[in-house]
Coordinates of C-alpha atoms in Angstrom, one line a residue:
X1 CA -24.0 -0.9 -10.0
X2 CA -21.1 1.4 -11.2
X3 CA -20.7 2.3 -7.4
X4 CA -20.0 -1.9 -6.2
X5 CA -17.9 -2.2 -9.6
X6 CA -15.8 0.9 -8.3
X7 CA -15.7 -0.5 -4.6
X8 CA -14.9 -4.1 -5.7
X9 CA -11.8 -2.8 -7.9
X10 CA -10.4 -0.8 -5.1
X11 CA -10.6 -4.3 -2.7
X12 CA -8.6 -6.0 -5.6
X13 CA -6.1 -2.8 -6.2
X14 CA -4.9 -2.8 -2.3
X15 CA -5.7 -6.7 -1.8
X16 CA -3.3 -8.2 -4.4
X17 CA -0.7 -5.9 -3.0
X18 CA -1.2 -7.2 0.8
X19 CA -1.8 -10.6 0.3
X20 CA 1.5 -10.1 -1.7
X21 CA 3.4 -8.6 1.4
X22 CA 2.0 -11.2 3.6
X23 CA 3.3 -14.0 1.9
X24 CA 6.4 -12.5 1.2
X25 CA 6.9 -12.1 5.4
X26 CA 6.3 -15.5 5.9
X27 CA 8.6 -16.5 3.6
X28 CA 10.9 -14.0 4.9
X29 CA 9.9 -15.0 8.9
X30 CA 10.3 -18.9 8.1
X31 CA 13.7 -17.7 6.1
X32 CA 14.9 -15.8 9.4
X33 CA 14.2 -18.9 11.8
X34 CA 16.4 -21.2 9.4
X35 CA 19.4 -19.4 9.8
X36 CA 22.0 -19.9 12.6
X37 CA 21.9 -16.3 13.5
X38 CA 18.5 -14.8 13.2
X39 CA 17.9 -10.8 12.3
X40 CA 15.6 -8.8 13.2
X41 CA 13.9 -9.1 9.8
X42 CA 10.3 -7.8 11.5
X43 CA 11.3 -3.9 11.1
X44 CA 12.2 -4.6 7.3
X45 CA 8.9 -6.3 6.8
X46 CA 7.4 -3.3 9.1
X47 CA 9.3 -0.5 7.1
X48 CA 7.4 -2.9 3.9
X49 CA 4.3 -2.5 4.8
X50 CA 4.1 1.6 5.8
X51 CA 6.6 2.0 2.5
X52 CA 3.0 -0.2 0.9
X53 CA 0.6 1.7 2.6
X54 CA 1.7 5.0 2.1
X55 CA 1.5 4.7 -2.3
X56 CA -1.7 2.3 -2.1
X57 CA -3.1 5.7 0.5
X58 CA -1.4 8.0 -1.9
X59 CA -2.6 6.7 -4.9
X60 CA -6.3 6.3 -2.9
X61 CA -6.2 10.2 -2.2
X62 CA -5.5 11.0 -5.8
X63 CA -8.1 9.3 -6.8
X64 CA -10.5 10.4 -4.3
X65 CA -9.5 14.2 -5.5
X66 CA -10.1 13.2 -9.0
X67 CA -13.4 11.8 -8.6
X68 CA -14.6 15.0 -6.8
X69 CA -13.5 16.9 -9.3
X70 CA -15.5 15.0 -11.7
X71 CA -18.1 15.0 -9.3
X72 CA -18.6 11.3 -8.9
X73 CA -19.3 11.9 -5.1
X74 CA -20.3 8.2 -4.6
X75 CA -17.8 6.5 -6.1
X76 CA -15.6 9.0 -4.1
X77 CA -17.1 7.8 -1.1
X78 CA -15.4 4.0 -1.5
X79 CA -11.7 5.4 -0.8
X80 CA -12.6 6.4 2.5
X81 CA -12.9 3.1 4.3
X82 CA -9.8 2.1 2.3
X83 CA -7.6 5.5 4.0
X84 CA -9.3 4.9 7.1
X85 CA -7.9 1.4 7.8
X86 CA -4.6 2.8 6.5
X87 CA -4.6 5.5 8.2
X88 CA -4.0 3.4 11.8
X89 CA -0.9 1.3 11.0
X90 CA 0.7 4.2 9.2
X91 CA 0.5 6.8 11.8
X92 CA 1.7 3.9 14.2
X93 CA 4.6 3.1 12.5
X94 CA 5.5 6.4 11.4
X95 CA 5.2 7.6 15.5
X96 CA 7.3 4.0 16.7
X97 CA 9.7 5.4 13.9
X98 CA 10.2 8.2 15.3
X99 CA 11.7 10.1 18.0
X100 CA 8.1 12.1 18.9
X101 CA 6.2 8.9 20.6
X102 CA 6.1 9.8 24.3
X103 CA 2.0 11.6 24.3
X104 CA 1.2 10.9 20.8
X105 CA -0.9 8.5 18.8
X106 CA 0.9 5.6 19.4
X107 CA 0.6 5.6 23.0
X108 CA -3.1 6.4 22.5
X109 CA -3.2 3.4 20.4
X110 CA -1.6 1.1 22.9
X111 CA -3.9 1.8 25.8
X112 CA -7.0 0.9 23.1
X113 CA -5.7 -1.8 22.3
X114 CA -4.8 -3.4 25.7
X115 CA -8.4 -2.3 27.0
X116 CA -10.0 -4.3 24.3

């Protein structure tokens, strides 16, 4: 029981956050297509959400570190689904950020996800 009580928390700690960022693009997208002159305001919401990702995975391997050391394996065991699907859009956007994305991960990525 302690373990789904543990799991649950962490789907509220990262999902109030996101559903936070995703209604703050939309307000910022329908915002953007008002305007006589859009911006690109796509990389600010993009540089949002791997600025968001990167303290909710932070603050996700601290506590993973801390429940090992208290040896709470189990309840351990719920952050790594959470890094895992962080993991993907993180490494992504930090590769399309930078200047290193010829052979790397996000090119990997790509051909994935135009196979599927």
């Amino acid at each position: 029981m302690n373990v789904l009580k543990n799991f649950i928390i962490r789907i509220l700690v990262v999902g109030i956050p996101l559903i936070g960022w995703y209604y703050y693009s939309q307000i910022v997208f329908e915002d953007n297509r008002r305007r006589e002159h859009p911006t690109d305001a796509g990389l600010g919401i993009a540089l949002l959400l791997f600025a968001l990702l990167l303290l909710l995975s932070i603050g996700l391997i601290v506590d993973l570190v801390i429940r090992i050391k208290k040896k709470e394996y189990k309840i351990a065991l719920t952050n790594i689904p959470f890094l895992i699907i962080f993991l993907i859009p993180i490494l992504y956007i930090n590769c399309q950020m930078g200047d290193y994305c010829e052979d790397c991960f996000c090119s990997w990525l790509i051909e994935i996800i135009k196979k599927i």
